Tab-separated table of C-alpha atoms in Angstrom:
chain	number	residue	atom	x	y	z
L	20	MET	CA	-81.076	62.975	38.185
L	21	PHE	CA	-84.350	64.836	38.741
L	22	ARG	CA	-86.445	64.722	41.871
L	23	LYS	CA	-89.503	62.522	42.100
L	24	LEU	CA	-92.854	64.186	42.666
L	25	ALA	CA	-93.350	64.658	46.411
L	26	LYS	CA	-97.160	64.637	46.347
L	27	LYS	CA	-97.855	61.252	44.776
L	28	ASN	CA	-101.602	61.995	44.599
L	29	LYS	CA	-100.802	64.724	42.028
L	30	LEU	CA	-99.035	62.320	39.663
L	31	ILE	CA	-100.648	61.981	36.226
L	32	SER	CA	-99.904	59.391	33.576
L	33	GLU	CA	-97.382	59.858	30.779
L	34	GLU	CA	-100.299	59.816	28.325
L	35	ALA	CA	-102.002	62.656	30.230
L	36	CYS	CA	-98.716	64.605	30.205
L	37	ILE	CA	-98.417	64.215	26.442
L	38	GLU	CA	-102.040	65.316	25.963
L	39	LEU	CA	-101.348	68.483	27.949
L	40	LEU	CA	-98.211	69.170	25.917
L	41	LYS	CA	-100.104	68.584	22.665
L	42	ASN	CA	-103.247	70.543	23.486
L	43	GLN	CA	-102.200	73.517	25.585
L	44	LYS	CA	-101.232	76.466	23.424
L	45	ARG	CA	-98.566	77.991	25.624
L	46	GLY	CA	-96.480	77.444	28.687
L	47	ILE	CA	-93.632	79.005	30.627
L	48	LEU	CA	-90.128	78.396	29.315
L	49	SER	CA	-87.472	79.023	31.967
L	50	VAL	CA	-83.812	79.600	31.210
L	51	LEU	CA	-80.783	80.656	33.208
L	52	GLY	CA	-80.820	84.378	32.470
L	53	ASP	CA	-78.710	87.417	33.257
L	54	ASP	CA	-76.313	86.945	36.177
L	55	ASP	CA	-77.557	83.334	36.352
L	56	TYR	CA	-81.011	84.314	37.622
L	57	PRO	CA	-83.897	82.118	36.482
L	58	TYR	CA	-85.949	83.747	33.730
L	59	GLY	CA	-89.342	82.360	32.790
L	60	ALA	CA	-91.718	83.770	30.202
L	61	PRO	CA	-94.792	82.534	28.303
L	62	ILE	CA	-94.156	80.969	24.908
L	63	ASN	CA	-96.077	79.021	22.247
L	64	HIS	CA	-94.959	75.458	21.667
L	65	PHE	CA	-95.501	72.409	19.486
L	66	TYR	CA	-95.137	68.833	20.737
L	67	ASN	CA	-93.906	66.579	17.933
L	68	GLU	CA	-95.309	63.088	18.433
L	69	GLU	CA	-92.846	61.618	15.930
L	70	ASP	CA	-89.712	62.459	17.911
L	71	GLY	CA	-91.204	63.277	21.334
L	72	LYS	CA	-89.623	66.739	21.335
L	73	LEU	CA	-90.968	70.198	21.997
L	74	TYR	CA	-90.436	73.023	19.521
L	75	PHE	CA	-90.814	76.711	20.264
L	76	HIS	CA	-91.148	79.823	18.161
L	77	MET	CA	-88.716	82.649	18.841
L	78	GLY	CA	-87.725	85.519	16.632
L	79	PRO	CA	-84.196	85.886	15.253
L	80	TRP	CA	-83.542	89.057	17.223
L	81	ASP	CA	-81.408	89.365	20.314
L	82	GLY	CA	-83.428	89.066	23.477
L	83	HIS	CA	-83.103	87.938	27.047
L	84	ARG	CA	-84.226	84.354	26.389
L	85	LEU	CA	-82.178	83.867	23.216
L	86	ASN	CA	-79.038	85.319	24.793
L	87	ALA	CA	-79.516	83.067	27.828
L	88	LEU	CA	-79.849	79.986	25.603
L	89	LYS	CA	-76.587	80.811	23.881
L	90	LYS	CA	-74.851	80.675	27.280
L	91	HIS	CA	-76.733	77.802	28.958
L	92	ASN	CA	-78.841	75.297	27.063
L	93	LYS	CA	-80.556	73.769	30.109
L	94	VAL	CA	-84.236	74.716	30.360
L	95	SER	CA	-87.474	73.815	32.029
L	96	PHE	CA	-90.921	74.179	30.517
L	97	CYS	CA	-94.254	74.115	32.339
L	98	VAL	CA	-97.762	73.823	30.912
L	99	MET	CA	-101.049	73.555	32.771
L	100	ASP	CA	-104.682	73.143	31.890
L	101	LYS	CA	-107.373	75.718	32.698
L	102	GLY	CA	-108.234	73.891	35.877
L	103	TYR	CA	-111.432	74.068	37.848
L	104	GLN	CA	-112.616	75.161	41.241
L	105	GLU	CA	-114.919	73.030	43.338
L	106	GLU	CA	-117.920	74.882	44.725
L	107	GLY	CA	-117.117	76.424	48.095
L	108	ASP	CA	-113.375	75.776	47.722
L	109	TRP	CA	-110.865	78.587	47.263
L	110	ALA	CA	-108.177	76.438	45.612
L	111	TRP	CA	-107.998	75.686	41.891
L	112	LYS	CA	-107.398	72.103	40.745
L	113	VAL	CA	-105.041	72.035	37.770
L	114	LYS	CA	-103.099	69.417	35.870
L	115	SER	CA	-99.607	70.458	34.911
L	116	VAL	CA	-96.451	69.100	33.357
L	117	ILE	CA	-92.914	70.302	33.997
L	118	VAL	CA	-90.310	69.170	31.485
L	119	PHE	CA	-86.561	69.483	31.983
L	120	GLY	CA	-84.021	69.228	29.206
L	121	THR	CA	-81.638	70.965	26.908
L	122	MET	CA	-82.570	73.250	24.059
L	123	GLU	CA	-80.876	73.915	20.773
L	124	ILE	CA	-81.491	76.664	18.263
L	125	ILE	CA	-82.485	75.335	14.845
L	126	THR	CA	-80.894	77.148	11.917
L	127	ASP	CA	-81.958	74.869	9.038
L	128	MET	CA	-84.617	76.869	7.158
L	129	ASP	CA	-86.514	73.773	5.965
L	130	GLN	CA	-86.881	72.565	9.554
L	131	ILE	CA	-87.859	76.046	10.730
L	132	ILE	CA	-90.624	76.239	8.119
L	133	ASP	CA	-91.850	72.711	8.887
L	134	TYR	CA	-92.025	73.160	12.670
L	135	SER	CA	-93.427	76.696	12.399
L	136	THR	CA	-96.173	75.395	10.116
L	137	GLN	CA	-97.044	72.593	12.541
L	138	LEU	CA	-97.060	75.074	15.436
L	139	SER	CA	-99.421	77.363	13.521
L	140	TYR	CA	-101.929	74.500	13.119
L	141	LYS	CA	-102.599	74.699	16.871
L	142	PHE	CA	-103.918	78.230	16.415
L	143	THR	CA	-105.763	77.958	13.090
């Protein structure tokens, strides 16, 4: 269903992908926004090793991203490491992961508290 990576030398292992998802504090979540234009914005996330899912923190207010999710639940999410630059080279070398999937809004308060707590552990 999804395209294979064109530059095979950029491919990283599934374990390396999971490490990036676990350790990076934020990434870009992209949704299908107003008038079906892509909309991507930075967001904090938590990778749950138990179920292999990503969880995000969003407020309960109306906003571009939340309204888009109510219309279209397909998303993509990209994280990347800080990268490095080799001496004398202009290009940065980064490892990144792009995840495609569907997203649902959790309304169960016990789950919200649990996942929000786990997300906060990344920052404290």
